[in-house]
mmCIF file with all atom_site columns, C-alpha atoms in Angstrom:
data_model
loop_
_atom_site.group_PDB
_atom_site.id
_atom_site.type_symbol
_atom_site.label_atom_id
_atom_site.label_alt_id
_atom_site.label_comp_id
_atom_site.label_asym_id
_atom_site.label_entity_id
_atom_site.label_seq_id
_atom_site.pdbx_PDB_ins_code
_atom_site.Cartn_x
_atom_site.Cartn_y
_atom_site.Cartn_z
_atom_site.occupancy
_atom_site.B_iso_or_equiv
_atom_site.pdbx_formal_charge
_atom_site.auth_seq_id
_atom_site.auth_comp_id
_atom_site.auth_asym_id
_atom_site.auth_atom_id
_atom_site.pdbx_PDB_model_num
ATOM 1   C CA . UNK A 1 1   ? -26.769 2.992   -6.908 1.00 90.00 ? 1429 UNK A CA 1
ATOM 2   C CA . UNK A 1 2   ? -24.815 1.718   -3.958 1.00 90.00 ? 1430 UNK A CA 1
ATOM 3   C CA . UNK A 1 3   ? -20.725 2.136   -4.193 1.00 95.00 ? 1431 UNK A CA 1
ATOM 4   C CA . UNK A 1 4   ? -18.358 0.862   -2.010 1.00 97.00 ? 1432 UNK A CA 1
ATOM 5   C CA . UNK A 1 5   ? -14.861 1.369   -2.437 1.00 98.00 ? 1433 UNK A CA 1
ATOM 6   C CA . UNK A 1 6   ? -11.994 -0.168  -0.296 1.00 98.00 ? 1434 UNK A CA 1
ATOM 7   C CA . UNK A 1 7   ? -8.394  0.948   0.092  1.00 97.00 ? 1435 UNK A CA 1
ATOM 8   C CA . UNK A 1 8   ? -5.268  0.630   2.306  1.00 98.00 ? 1436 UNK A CA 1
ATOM 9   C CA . UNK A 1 9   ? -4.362  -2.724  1.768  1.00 97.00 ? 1437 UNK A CA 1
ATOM 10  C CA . UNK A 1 10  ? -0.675  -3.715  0.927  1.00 97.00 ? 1438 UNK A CA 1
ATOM 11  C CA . UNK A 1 11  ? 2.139   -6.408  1.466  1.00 98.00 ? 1439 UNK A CA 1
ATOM 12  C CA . UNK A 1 12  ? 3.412   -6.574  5.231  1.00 97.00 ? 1440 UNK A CA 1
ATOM 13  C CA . UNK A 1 13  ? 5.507   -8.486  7.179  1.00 97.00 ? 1441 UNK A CA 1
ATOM 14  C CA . UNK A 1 14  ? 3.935   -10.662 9.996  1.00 97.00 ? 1442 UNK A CA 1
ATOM 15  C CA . UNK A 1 15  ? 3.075   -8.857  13.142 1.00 97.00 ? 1443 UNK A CA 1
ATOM 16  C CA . UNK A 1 16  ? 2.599   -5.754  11.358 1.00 97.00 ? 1444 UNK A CA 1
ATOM 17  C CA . UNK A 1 17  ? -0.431  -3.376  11.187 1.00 98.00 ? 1445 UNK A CA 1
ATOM 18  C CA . UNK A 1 18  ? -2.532  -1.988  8.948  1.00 97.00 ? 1446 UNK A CA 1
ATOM 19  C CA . UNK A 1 19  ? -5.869  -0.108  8.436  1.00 98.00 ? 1447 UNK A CA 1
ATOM 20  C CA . UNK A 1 20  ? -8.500  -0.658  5.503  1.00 98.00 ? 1448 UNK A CA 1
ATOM 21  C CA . UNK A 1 21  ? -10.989 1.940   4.946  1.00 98.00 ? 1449 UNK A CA 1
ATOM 22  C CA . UNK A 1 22  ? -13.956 1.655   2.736  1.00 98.00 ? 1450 UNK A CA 1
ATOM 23  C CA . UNK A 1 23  ? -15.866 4.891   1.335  1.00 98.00 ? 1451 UNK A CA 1
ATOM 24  C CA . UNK A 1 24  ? -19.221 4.485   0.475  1.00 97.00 ? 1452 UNK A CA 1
ATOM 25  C CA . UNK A 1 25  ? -21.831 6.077   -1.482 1.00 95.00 ? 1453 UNK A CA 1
ATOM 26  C CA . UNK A 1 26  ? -25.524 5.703   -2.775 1.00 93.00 ? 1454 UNK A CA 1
ATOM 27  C CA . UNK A 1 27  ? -27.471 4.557   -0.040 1.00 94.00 ? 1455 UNK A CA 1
ATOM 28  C CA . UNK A 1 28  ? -28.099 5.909   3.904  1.00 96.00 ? 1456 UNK A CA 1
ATOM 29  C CA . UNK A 1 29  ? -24.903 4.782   5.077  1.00 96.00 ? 1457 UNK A CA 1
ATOM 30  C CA . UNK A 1 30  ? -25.276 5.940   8.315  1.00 96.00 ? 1458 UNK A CA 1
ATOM 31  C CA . UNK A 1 31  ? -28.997 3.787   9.056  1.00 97.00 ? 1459 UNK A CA 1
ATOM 32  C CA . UNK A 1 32  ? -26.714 0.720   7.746  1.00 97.00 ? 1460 UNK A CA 1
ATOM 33  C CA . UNK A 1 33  ? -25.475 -1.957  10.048 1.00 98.00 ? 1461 UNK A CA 1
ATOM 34  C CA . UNK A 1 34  ? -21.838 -2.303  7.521  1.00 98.00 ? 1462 UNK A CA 1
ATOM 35  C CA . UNK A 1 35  ? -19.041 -5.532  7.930  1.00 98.00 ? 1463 UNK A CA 1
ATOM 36  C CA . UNK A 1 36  ? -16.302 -6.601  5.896  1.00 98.00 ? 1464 UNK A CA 1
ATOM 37  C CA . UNK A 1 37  ? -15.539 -10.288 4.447  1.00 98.00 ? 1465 UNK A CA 1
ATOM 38  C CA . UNK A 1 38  ? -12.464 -11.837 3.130  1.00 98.00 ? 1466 UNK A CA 1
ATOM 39  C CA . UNK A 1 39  ? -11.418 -14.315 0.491  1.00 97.00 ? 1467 UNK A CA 1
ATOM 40  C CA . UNK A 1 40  ? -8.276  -16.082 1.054  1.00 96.00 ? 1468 UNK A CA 1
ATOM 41  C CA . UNK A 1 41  ? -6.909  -17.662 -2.483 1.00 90.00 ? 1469 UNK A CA 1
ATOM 42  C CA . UNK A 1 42  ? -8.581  -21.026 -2.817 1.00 92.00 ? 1470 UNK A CA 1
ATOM 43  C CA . UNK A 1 43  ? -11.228 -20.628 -0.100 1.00 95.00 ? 1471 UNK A CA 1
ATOM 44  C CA . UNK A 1 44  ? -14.941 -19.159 0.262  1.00 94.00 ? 1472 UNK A CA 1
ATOM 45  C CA . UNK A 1 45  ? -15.876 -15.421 1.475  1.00 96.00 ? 1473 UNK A CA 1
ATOM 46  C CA . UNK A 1 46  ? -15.032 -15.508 5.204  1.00 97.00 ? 1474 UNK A CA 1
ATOM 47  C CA . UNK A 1 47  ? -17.269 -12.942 7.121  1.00 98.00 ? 1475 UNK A CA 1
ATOM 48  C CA . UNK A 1 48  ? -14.587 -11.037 9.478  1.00 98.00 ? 1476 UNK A CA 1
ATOM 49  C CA . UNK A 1 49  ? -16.428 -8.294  11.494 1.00 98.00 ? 1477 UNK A CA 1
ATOM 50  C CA . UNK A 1 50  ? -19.880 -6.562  11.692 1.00 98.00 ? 1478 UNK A CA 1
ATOM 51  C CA . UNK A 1 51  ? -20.924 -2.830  12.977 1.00 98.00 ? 1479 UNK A CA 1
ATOM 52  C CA . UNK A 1 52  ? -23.860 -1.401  13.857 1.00 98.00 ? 1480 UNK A CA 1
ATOM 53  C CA . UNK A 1 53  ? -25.311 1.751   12.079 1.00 98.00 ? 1481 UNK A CA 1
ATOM 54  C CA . UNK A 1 54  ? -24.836 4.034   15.035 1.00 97.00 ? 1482 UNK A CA 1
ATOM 55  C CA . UNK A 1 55  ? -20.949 1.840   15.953 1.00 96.00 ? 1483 UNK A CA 1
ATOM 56  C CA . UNK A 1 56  ? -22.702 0.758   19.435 1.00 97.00 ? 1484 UNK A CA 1
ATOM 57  C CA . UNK A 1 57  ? -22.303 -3.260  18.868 1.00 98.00 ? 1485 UNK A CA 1
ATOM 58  C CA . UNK A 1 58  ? -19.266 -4.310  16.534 1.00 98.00 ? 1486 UNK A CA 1
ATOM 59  C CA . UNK A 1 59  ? -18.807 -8.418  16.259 1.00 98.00 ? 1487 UNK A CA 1
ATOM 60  C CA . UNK A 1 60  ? -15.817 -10.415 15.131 1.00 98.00 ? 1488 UNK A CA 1
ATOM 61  C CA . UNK A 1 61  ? -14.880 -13.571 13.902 1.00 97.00 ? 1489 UNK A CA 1
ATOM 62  C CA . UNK A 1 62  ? -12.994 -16.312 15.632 1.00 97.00 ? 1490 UNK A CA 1
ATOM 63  C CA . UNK A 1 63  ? -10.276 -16.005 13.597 1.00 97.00 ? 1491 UNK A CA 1
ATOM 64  C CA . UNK A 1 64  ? -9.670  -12.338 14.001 1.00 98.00 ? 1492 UNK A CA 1
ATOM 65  C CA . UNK A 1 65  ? -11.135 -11.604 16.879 1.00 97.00 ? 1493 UNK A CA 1
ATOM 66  C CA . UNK A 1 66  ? -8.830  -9.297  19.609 1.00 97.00 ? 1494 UNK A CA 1
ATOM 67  C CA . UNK A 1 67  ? -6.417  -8.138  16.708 1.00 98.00 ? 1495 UNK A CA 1
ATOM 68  C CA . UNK A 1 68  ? -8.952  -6.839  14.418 1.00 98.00 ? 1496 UNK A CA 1
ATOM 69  C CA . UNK A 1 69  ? -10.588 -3.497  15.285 1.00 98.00 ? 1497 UNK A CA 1
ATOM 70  C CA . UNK A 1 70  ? -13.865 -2.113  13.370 1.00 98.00 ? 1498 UNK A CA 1
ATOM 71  C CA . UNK A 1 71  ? -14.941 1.535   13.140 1.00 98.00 ? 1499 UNK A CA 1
ATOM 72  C CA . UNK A 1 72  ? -17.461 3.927   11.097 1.00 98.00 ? 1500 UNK A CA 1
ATOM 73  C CA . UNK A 1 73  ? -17.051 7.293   10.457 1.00 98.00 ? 1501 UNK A CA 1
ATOM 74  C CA . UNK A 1 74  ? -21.113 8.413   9.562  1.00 98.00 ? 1502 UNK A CA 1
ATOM 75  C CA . UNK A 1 75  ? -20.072 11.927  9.042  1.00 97.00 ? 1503 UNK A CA 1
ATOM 76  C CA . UNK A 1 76  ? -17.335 11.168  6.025  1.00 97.00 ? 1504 UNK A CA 1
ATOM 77  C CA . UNK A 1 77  ? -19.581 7.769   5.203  1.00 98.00 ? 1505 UNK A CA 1
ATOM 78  C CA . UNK A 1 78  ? -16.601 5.593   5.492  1.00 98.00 ? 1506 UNK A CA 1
ATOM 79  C CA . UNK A 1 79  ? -16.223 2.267   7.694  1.00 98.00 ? 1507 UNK A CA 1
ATOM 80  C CA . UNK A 1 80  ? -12.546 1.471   8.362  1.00 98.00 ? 1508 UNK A CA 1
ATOM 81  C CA . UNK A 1 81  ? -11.032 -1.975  9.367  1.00 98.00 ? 1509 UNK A CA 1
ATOM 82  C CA . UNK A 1 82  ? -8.008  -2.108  11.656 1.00 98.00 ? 1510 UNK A CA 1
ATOM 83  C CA . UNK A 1 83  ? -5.845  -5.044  11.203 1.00 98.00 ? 1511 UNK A CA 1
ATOM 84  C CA . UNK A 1 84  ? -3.167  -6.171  14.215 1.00 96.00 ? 1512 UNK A CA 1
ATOM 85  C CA . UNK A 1 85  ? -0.920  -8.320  14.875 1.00 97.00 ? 1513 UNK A CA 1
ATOM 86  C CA . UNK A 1 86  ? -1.222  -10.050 10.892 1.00 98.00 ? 1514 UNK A CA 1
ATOM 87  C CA . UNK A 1 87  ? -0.578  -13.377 10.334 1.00 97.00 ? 1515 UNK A CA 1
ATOM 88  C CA . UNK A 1 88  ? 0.205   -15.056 6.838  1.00 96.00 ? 1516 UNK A CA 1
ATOM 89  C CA . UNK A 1 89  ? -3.907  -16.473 7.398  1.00 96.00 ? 1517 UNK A CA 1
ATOM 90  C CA . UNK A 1 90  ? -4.855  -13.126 6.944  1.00 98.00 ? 1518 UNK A CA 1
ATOM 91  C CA . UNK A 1 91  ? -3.350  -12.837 3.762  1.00 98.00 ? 1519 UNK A CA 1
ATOM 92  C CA . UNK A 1 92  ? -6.812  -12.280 1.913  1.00 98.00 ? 1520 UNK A CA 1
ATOM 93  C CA . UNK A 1 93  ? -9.067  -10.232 -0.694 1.00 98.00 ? 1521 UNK A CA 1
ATOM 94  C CA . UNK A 1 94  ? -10.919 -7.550  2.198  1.00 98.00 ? 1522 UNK A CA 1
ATOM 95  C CA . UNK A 1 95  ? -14.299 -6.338  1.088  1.00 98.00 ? 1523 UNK A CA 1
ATOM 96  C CA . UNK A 1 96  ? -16.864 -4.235  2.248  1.00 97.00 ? 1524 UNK A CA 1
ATOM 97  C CA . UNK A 1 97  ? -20.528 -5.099  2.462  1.00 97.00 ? 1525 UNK A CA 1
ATOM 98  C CA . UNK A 1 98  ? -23.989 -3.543  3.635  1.00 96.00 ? 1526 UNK A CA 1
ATOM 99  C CA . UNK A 1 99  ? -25.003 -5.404  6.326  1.00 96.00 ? 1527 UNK A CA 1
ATOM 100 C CA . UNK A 1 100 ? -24.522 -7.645  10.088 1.00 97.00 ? 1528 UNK A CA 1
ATOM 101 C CA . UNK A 1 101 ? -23.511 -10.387 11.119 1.00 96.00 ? 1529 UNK A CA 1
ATOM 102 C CA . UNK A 1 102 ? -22.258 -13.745 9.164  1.00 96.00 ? 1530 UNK A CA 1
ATOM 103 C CA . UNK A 1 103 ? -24.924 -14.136 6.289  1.00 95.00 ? 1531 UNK A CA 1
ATOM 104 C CA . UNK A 1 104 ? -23.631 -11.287 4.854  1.00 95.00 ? 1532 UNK A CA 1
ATOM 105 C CA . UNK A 1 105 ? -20.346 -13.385 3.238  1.00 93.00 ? 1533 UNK A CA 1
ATOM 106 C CA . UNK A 1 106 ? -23.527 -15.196 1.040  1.00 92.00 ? 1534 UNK A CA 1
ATOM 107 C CA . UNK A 1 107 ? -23.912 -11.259 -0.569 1.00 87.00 ? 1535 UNK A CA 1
ATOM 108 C CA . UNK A 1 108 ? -23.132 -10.909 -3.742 1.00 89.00 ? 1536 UNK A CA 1
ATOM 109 C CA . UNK A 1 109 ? -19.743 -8.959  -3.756 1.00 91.00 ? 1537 UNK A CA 1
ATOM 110 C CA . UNK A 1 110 ? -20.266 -5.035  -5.336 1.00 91.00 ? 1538 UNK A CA 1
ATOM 111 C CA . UNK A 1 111 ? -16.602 -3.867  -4.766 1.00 95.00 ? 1539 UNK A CA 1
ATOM 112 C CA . UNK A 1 112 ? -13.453 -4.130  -5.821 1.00 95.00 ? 1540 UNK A CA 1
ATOM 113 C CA . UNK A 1 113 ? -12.038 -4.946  -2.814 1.00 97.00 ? 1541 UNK A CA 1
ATOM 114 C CA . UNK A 1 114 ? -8.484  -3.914  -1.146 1.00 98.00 ? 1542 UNK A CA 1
ATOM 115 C CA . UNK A 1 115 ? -5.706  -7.022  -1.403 1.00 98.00 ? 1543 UNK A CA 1
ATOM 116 C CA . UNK A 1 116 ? -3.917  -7.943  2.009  1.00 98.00 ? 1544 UNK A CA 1
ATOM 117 C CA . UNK A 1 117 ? -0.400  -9.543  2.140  1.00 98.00 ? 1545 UNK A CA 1
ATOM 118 C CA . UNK A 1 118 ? 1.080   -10.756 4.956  1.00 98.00 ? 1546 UNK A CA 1
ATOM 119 C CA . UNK A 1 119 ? 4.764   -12.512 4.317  1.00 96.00 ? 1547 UNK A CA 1
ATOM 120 C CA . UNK A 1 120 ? 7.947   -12.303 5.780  1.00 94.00 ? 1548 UNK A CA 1
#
């Protein structure tokens, strides 16, 4: 049975950092291409960033793209997500998902997700 579990997320000011991680379990983690997606209150999954199984190609939305960092760690089986200079857009539901590239914020959601806050 896959299991993904986020954590790190929190309430920060704007500017601020922060770094999600996600552990994961079940499945070959480390032959899986892995991204996370976001839900902002009101709106649809947004896809935010892809990696590649062995970290070689990561991919990044518009909207985050240059202050969002992706990374894997194959050995511990845990994909982080590095979030820079926030913005209040960002504020968001961050999730975890097998898979690359956008199609993967049409997966149904197996996590419980880490909640983002970004307010001054």
């Amino acid at each position: 049975e896959v299991q993904l579990v986020e954590y790190g997320g929190g309430l920060v000011q704007p500017g601020d950092s922060l770094k999600l991680s996600c552990a994961a379990a079940g499945f070959h983690f480390n032959e899986s291409a892995m991204s996370w997606v976001r839900q902002a209150p009101g709106k649809n999954l947004e896809w935010v960033s892809s990696i590649t199984a062995r970290a070689d190609i990561t991919t990044y939305g518009r909207a985050v793209e240059g202050r969002f960092a992706i990374s894997r760690d194959n050995a511990k089986r845990t994909l982080y997500l590095r979030l820079g200079s926030l913005k209040t857009d960002d504020t968001a539901m961050y999730y975890c998902v097998e898979g690359y590239g956008p199609s993967v914020a049409l997966t149904p959601l197996i996590s419980p997700g880490t909640q983002v806050t970004v307010s001054s």
